[in-house]
XYZ file of C-alpha atoms in Angstrom:
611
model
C 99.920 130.522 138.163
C 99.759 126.853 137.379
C 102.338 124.788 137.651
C 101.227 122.055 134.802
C 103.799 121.931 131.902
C 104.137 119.768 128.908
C 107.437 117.671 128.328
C 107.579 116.590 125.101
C 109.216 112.891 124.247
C 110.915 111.780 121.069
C 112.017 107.837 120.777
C 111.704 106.003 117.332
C 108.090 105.824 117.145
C 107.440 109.406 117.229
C 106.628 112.678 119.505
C 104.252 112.575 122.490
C 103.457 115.185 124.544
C 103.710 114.501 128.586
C 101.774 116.684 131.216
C 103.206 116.907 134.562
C 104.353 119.430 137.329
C 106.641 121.180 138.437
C 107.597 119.554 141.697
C 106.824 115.964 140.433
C 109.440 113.441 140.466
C 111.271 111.897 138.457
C 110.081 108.465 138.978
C 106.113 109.649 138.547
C 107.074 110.962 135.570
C 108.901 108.057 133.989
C 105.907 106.230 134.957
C 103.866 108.276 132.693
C 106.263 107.879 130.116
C 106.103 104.319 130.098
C 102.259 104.152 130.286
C 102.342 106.811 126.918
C 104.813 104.381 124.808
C 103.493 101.234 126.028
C 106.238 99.861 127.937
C 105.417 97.163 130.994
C 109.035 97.038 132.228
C 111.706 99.675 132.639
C 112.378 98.836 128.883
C 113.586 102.531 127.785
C 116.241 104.657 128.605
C 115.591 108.667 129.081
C 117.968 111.117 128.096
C 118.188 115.334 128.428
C 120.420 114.938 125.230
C 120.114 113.543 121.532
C 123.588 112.328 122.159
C 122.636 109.575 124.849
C 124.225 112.254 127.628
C 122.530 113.466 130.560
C 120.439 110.303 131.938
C 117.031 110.521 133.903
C 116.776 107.858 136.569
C 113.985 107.347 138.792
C 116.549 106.656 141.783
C 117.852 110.289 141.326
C 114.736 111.012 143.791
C 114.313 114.290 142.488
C 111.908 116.480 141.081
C 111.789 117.562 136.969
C 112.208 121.595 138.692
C 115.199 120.858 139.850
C 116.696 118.911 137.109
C 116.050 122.036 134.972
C 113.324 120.266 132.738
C 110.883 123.263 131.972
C 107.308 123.630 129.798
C 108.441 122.600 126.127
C 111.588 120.430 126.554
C 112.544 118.052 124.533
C 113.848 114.842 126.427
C 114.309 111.425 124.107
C 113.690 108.216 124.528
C 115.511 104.879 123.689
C 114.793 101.579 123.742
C 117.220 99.107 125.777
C 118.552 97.065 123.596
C 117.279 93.643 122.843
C 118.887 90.282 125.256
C 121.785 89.417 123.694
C 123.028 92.258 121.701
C 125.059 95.103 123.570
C 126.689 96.475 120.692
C 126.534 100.326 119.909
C 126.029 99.094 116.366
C 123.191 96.759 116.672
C 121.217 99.800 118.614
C 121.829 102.445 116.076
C 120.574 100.069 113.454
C 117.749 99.342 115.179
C 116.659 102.406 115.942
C 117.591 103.862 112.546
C 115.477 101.395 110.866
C 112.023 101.928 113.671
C 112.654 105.824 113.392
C 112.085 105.817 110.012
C 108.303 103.954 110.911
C 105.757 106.749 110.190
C 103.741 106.919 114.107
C 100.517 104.952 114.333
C 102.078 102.393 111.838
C 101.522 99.231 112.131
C 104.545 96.773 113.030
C 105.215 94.518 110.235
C 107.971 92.051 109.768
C 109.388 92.896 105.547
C 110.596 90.193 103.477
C 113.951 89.124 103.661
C 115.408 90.702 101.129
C 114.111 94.330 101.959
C 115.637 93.564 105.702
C 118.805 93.048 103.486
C 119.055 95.649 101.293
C 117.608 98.250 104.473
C 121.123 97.601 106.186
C 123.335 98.138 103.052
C 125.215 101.204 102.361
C 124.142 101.725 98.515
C 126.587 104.240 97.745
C 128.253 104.152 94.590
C 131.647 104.481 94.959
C 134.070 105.389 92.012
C 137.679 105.206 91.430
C 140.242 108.175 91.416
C 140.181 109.692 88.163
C 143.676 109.920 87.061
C 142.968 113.356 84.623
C 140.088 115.448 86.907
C 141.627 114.085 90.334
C 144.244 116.750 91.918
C 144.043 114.909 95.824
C 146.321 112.084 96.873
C 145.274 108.201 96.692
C 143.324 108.611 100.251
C 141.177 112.226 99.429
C 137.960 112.602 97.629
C 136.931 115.251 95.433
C 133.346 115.695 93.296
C 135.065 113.806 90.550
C 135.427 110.601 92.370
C 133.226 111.233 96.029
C 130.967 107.905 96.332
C 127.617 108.975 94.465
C 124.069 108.261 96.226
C 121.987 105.236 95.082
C 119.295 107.412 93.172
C 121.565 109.382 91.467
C 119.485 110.057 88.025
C 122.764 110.495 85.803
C 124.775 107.254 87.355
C 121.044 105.201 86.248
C 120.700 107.917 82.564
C 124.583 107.016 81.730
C 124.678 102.776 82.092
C 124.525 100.449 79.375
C 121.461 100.368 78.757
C 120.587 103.409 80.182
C 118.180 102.445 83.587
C 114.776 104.274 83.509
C 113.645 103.657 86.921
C 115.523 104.213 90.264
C 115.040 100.696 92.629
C 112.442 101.089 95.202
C 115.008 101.049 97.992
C 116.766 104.154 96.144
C 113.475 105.774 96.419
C 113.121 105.198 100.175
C 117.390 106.490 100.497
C 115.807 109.644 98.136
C 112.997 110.141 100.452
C 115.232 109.620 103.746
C 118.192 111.503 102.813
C 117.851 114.819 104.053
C 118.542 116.816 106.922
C 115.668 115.400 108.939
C 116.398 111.539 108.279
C 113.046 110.839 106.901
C 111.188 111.652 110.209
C 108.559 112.676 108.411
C 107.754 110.319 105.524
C 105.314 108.188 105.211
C 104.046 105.984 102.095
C 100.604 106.712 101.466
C 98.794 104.608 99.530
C 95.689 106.334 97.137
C 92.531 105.977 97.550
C 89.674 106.539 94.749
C 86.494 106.292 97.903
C 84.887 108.285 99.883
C 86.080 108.521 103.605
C 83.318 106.773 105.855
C 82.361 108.307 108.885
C 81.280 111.493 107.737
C 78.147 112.875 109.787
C 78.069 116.644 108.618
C 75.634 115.405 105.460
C 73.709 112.338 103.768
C 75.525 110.008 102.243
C 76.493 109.706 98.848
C 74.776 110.391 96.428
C 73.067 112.999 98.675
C 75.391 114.696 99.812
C 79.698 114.972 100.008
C 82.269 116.991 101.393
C 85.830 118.236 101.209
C 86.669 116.283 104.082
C 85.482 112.277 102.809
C 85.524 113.710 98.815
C 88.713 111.933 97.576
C 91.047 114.028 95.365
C 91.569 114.178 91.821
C 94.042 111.662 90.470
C 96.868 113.126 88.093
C 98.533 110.316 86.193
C 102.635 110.439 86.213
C 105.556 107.936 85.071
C 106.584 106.753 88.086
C 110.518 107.271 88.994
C 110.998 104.214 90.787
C 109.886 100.466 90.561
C 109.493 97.543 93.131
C 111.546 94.933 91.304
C 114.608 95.849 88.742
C 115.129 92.380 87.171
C 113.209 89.028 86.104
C 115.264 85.972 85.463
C 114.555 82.246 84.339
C 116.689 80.048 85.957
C 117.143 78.031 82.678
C 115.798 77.936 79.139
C 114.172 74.582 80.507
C 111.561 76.121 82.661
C 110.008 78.146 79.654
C 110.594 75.933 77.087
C 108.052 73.619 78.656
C 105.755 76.392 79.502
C 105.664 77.093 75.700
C 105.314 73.498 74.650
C 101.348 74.227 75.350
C 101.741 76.570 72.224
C 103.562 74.880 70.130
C 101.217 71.730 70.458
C 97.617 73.462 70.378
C 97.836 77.110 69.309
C 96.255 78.055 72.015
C 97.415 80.651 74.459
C 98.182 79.697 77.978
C 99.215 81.233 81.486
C 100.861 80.274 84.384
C 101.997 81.297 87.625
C 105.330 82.037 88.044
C 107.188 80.466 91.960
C 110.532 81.906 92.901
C 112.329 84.111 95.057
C 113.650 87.774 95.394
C 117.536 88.092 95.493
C 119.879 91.230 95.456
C 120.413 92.674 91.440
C 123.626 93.908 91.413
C 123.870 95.101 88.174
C 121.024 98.119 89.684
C 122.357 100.213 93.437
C 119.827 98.712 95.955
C 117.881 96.613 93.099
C 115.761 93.576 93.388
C 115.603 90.481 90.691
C 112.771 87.713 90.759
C 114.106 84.561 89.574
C 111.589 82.148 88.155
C 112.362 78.764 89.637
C 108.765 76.912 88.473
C 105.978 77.797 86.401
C 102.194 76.337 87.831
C 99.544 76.088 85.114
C 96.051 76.480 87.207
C 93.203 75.529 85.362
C 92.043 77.876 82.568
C 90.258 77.551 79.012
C 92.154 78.892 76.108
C 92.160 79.710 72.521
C 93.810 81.430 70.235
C 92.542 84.735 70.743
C 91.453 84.622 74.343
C 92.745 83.345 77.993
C 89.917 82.331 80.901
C 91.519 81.608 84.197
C 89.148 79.189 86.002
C 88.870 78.807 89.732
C 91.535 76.389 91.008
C 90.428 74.474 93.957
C 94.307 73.280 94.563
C 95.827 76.836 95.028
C 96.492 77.167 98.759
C 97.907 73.693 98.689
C 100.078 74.844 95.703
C 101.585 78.163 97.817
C 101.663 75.940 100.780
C 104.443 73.485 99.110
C 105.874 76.060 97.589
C 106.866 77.735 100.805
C 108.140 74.389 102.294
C 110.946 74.561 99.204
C 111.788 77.817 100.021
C 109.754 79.444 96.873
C 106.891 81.942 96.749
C 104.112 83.740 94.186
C 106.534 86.013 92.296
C 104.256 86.826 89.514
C 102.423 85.396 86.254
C 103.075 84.532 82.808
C 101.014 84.432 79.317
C 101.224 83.767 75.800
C 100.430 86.266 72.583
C 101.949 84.274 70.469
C 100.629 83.814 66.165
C 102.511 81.813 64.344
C 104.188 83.558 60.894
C 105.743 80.753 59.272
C 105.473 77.644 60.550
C 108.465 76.221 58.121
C 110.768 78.783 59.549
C 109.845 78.578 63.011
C 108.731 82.538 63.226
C 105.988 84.374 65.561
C 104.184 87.936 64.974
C 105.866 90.816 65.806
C 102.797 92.579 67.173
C 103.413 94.388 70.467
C 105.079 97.631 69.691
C 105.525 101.311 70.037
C 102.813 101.737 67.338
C 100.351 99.277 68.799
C 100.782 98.347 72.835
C 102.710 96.627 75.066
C 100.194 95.670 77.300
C 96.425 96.176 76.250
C 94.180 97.863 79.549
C 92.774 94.554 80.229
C 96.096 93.086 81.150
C 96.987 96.023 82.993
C 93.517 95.839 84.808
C 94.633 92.063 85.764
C 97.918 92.891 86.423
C 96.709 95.556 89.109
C 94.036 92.965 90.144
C 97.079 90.471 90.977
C 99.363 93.227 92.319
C 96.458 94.149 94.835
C 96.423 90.224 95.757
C 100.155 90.279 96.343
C 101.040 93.653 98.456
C 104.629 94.307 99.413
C 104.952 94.850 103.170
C 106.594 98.288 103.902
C 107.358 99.563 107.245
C 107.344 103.469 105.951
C 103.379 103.034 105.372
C 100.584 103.623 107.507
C 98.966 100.481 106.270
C 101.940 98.615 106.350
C 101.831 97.548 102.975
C 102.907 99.888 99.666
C 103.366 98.719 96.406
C 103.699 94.993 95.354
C 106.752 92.911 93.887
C 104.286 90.758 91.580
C 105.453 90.867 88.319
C 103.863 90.084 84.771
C 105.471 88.581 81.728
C 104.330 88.435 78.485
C 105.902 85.742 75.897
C 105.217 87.278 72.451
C 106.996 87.708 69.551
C 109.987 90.003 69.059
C 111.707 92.320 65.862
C 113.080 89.379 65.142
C 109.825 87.256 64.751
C 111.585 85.345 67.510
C 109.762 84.793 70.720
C 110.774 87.244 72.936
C 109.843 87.517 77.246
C 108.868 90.680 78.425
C 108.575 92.113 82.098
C 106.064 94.380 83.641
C 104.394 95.622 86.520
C 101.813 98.381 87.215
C 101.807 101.244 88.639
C 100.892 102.138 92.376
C 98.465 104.668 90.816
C 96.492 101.847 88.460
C 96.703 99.504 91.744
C 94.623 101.927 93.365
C 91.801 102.552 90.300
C 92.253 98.800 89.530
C 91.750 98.086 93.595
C 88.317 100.358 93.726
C 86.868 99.735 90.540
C 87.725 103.041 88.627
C 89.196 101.719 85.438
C 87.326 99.857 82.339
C 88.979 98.534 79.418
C 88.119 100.101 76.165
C 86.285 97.247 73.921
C 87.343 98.521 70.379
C 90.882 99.953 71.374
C 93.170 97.531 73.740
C 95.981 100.247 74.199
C 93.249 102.605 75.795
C 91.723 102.212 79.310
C 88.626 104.524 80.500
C 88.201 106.596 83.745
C 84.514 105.252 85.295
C 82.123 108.229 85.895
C 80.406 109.107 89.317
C 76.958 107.173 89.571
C 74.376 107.087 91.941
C 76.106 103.699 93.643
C 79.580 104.964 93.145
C 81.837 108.408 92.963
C 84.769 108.192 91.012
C 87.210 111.004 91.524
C 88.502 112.802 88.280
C 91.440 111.128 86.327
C 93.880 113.272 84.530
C 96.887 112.671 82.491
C 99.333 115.277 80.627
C 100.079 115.299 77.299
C 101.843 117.459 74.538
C 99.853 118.936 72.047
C 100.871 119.684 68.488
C 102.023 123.144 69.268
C 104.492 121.701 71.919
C 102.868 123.370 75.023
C 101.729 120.560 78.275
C 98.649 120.314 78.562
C 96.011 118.106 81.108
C 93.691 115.250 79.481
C 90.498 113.862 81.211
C 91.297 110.716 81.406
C 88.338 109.138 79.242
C 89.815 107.638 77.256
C 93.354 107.056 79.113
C 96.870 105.660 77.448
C 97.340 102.729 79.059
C 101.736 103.762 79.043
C 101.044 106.029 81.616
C 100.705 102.742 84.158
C 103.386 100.386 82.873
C 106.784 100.029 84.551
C 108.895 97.883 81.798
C 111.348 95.506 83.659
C 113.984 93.422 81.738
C 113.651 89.769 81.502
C 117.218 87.427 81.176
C 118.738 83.862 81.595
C 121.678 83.270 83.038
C 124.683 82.255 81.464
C 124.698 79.544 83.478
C 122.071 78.172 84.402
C 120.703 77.720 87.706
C 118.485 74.205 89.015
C 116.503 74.465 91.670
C 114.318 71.103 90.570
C 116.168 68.605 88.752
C 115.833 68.157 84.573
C 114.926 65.052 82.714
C 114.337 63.934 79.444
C 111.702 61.891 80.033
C 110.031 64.842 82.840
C 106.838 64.294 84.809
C 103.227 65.980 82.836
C 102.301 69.214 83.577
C 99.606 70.019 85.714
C 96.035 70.489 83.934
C 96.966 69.650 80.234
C 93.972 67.069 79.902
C 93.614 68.595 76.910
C 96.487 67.344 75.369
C 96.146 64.207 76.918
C 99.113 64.369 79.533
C 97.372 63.796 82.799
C 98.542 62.942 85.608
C 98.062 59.571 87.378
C 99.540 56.805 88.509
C 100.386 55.327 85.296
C 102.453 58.030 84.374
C 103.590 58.147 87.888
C 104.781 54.616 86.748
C 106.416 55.179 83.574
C 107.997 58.795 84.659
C 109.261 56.080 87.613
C 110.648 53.823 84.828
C 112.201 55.881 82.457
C 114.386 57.510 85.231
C 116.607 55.022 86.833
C 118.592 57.101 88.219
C 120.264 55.753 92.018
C 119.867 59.067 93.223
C 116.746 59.437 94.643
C 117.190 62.777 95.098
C 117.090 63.595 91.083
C 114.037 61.766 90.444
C 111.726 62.786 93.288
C 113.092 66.540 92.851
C 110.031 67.918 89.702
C 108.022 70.703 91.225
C 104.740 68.905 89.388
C 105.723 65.669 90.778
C 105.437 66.835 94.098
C 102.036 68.757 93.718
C 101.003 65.425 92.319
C 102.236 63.422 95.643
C 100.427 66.319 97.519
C 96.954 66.450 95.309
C 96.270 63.485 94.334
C 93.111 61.856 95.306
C 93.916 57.871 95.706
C 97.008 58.671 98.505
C 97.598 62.348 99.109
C 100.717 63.023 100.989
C 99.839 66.710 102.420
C 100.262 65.198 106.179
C 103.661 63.277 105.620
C 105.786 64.924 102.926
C 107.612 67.839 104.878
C 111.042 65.664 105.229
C 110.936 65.020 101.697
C 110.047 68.393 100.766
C 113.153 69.664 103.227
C 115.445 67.590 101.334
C 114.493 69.049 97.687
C 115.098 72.505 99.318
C 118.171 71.765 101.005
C 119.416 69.124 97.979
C 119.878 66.487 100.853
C 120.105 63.254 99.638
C 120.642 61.665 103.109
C 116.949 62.877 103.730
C 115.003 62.087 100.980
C 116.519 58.620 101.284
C 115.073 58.673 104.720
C 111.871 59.680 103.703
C 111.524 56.885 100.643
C 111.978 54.164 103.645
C 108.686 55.796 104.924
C 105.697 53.660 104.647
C 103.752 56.162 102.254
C 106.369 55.562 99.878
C 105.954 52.265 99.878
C 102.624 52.326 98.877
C 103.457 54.702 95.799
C 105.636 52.050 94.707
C 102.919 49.616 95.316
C 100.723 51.351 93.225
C 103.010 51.718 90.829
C 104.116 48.695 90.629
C 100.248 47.496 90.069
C 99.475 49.504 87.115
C 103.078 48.960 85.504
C 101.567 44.669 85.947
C 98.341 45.705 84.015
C 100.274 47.672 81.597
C 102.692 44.874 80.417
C 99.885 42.051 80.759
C 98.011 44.008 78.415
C 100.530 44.353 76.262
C 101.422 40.554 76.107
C 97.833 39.562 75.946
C 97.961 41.815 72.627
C 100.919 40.141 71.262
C 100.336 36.693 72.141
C 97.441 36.325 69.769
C 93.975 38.746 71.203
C 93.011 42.459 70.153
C 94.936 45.174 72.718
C 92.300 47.083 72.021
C 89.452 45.892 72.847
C 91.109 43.751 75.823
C 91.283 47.904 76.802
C 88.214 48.696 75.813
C 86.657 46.287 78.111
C 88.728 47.505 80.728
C 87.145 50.370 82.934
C 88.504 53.274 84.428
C 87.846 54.251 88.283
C 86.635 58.081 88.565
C 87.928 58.495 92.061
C 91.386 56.650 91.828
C 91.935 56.257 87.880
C 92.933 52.398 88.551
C 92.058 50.247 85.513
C 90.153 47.656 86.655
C 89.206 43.944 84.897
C 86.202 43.827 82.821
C 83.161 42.844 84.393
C 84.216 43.855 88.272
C 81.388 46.317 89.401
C 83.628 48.010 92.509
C 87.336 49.116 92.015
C 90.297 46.762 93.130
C 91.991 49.840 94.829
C 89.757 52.373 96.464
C 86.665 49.638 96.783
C 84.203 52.618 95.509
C 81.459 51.217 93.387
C 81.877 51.788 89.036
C 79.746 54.944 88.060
């Protein structure tokens, strides 16, 4: 008879299966255990018991027969704890939080707020009810027993009543049974065909159940990745809309924040919009282009020094109604759309961009937090803001190519078919016929509601400031078009018209300091991280610091030179000669935008020849 057996292992990364003998010992086998789970050092801890009872040590010298460990046992495995942290509760939440990481999945480290909300209870607890309640002050009973994050009737009965369970309710819904969870795992879709498949040609010669992806069957999903979007202040759109009101155009912009804890939703998330960044695109009234924008990584680079991030987007379908009375259209409806397929399309396109990092997947990443909103007008001919996001399912058709907007009907989207240079699994979607009875729909053509999640947009009562407000603020980035540009001179009169003796308040406009970063005459990419420190951390101590630096004093300098030119001109004009044409015979530098004297044929700042 042989004497090989298999011992099988649980820790928080899974099962695995050891092979050993009868009469080997203990330390040979933990050394086989430690070369399975990838351990260098005697990092782990071995027990005969879940309950942490009934150690294996190698310097019990024994062998696994004699210890009663038999073909088929179960033995489990813990971690030691980390250097520093001996508490009983520190190890339980660590390896709570690991066990629930599907095995084979990657590590990843989740954003800060989802390593928040993962070590919160949830629960929602409710007061004794002084009618149903028959149990002292200190019992429980079903009329008053705390109630479960995901509980659909809690969400069905609030004011208003909450469609969508948070994402982190989800993950409590999916974890919550008798098995903890051990077995979930976040998968995310996918619309191609598995590579690696040697039994036939490849497509279009040949497929198989085994690389043949499977049908897609639209649903509403239950749960949604962020629960609330929020302005900081009325400020921050009002000069986002400003494009509008001055051009009729529509415009977009990128929306810079950070995720916090929304209270008024059991495990919920809320983006709050502290900056909006307007990359270069061409609109009109009908139509938005976004154009590439050579500045964007240095954009998401300064944001992250202030402590912000790429929480979404923002666009205008605005028409004007009556200009006298201030209205706007009330065109996006129940009986037209809320979001047309092409905006879904980007939407996904932009969710794909921006993935949300999820320990519970096998690619480490389900889902996204980016969020859209759309500034349109309301039943009140009032211009309203309204959140979305898509849903995982339209990330997935958006992310392989699968959908196409319909040309003559924007509330409809259309399911590709299979070609010769791509197969497109089968899209269905359920509907309710006019006798009442469910019934499945090809999904050519496809209602775009079945992949929008609807998230509610706010201000605060108070308001919040993460950048300081002026009257007199600094120009938006890339409105040439309305001729507010940025450059020194209206470095130089923004400097002027805010004379304020904390430094702290004038330096602290989000566009000011992509300006200081961007510019071409003296970009500050290299030296602005104190500066940029004390914006996030409102220290006024620092950014007094940095304006001592030398760069600063050659801001000033410049400055100071084109606020000279300015008032010379000005007096020239006045004293008795044509402003005018003294500016007309002044010429502009292309590199540095210095206005230089009339006849010089190389600029007085940068030295770079007149073209």
């Amino acid at each position: 008879l042989s004497t090989l057996q298999i011992i099988r292992v649980q820790s928080p990364d899974g099962v695995k299966r050891i092979t050993a003998t009868k009469r080997e010992t203990v330390a040979t086998f933990l050394k086989k255990v430690a070369k399975e789970f990838g351990f260098r050092n005697n990092g782990f801890s071995v027990y005969i018991n879940r309950n942490r009872t009934g150690e294996i040590t190698a310097s019990q010298n024994k062998s696994l027969n004699l210890l009663k460990i038999k073909h088929g046992d179960m033995l489990f495995l813990y971690p030691s704890c980390p250097a520093g942290s001996s508490s009983s509760s520190e190890t339980m939440d660590t390896s709570v939080s690991q066990g629930l990481r599907p095995v084979g999945a990657p590590q990843v480290v989740e954003d800060e707020i989802d390593q928040y909300l993962i070590k919160q209870d949830g629960k929602i607890y409710r007061n004794r009810d002084q009618q149903l309640c028959r149990h002292g002050p200190l019992g429980k009973c079903v009329h008053c027993v705390p109630l479960e994050p995901f509980d659909e009737d809690y969400l069905n009965h609030l004011e208003p009543p909450v469609k969508h369970m948070s994402f982190h309710a989800y993950i409590r819904k999916l974890t919550g049974g008798a098995d903890k969870g051990k077995f979930v795992a976040l998968e995310n879709i996918s619309c191609k065909i598995k590579s690696g498949c040697e039994g036939h040609p490849p497509w279009p010669e040949g497929i198989c159940t085994k690389c043949q992806p499977s049908a897609i069957t639209l649903n509403r999903q239950k749960y949604r990745h962020v629960d609330n979007i929020m302005f900081e202040n009325h400020t921050i759109a009002d000069r986002f809309l400003d494009f509008w009101r001055k051009t009729g155009n529509q415009h977009l912009g990128y929306l810079y924040g950070r995720y916090t804890e929304h209270k008024d939703i059991p495990l919920g998330i809320r983006a709050e919009v502290a900056a909006i960044y307007e990359p270069p695109q061409i609109g009109t009234q009908n139509s938005l282009e976004i154009l590439e924008d050579p500045k964007a990584e240095v954009v998401d680079e300064i944001a992250a020094k202030l402590g912000l991030r790429k929480v979404g987007w923002i666009f205008t379908d605005l028409v004007s109604e009556d200009t006298r009375k201030g209205t706007v259209r009330y065109s996006r409806n129940k009986d037209t759309y809320y979001l047309s397929a092409e905006e879904c399309i980007t939407a996904g396109n932009f969710q794909n961009q921006h993935p949300n990092i999820c320990r519970l997947s096998p690619d480490g990443h389900f889902g996204s937090k980016f969020v859209t909103v759309v500034a349109t007008g309301g039943p009140d001919n009032q211009v309203h803001f309204e959140g979305y996001q898509v849903s995982n399912q339209c990330m997935a058709l958006v992310r392989d190519e699968c959908l196409l907007p319909c040309r003559d009907a924007p509330e409809l989207g259309y399911a590709k078919e299979s070609s010769s240079e791509q197969y497109v699994p089968d899209v269905f979607y359920k509907d309710i016929d006019k006798f009442g009875n469910e019934i499945t729909q090809l999904a050519r053509p496809l209602p775009v509601e079945y992949l929008i999640i609807d998230i509610t947009t706010t201000f605060p009562k108070d308001p919040v400031y993460t950048f300081s407000i002026s009257q007199n603020p600094f120009p938006i980035e890339n409105r040439d078009v309305l001729g507010e540009t940025q450059d020194f001179h209206s470095l130089a009169t923004y400097l002027s018209q805010n004379t304020s003796s904390v430094f702290l308040d004038i330096i602290s406009d989000f566009h000011l300091l992509l300006f200081l970063v961007t510019n071409e005459v003296m970009p500050l990419r290299d030296s602005i991280s104190l500066l940029l420190e004390a914006v996030r951390t409102k220290n006024e101590e620092l950014a007094q610091t940095w304006k001592k630096s030398e760069q600063w004093a050659t801001i000033e300098q410049l400055c100071s030179t084109v606020g000279v030119q300015i008032s010379g001109l000005q007096e020239y004009g006045a004293v008795g000669g044509s402003t005018h044409a003294v500016a007309a015979a002044m010429w502009a530098c292309q590199h540095c935008t210095f206005m230089n004297q009339p006849g010089t044929d190389h600029c007085e700042m940068c030295s770079l020849p007149r073209t």
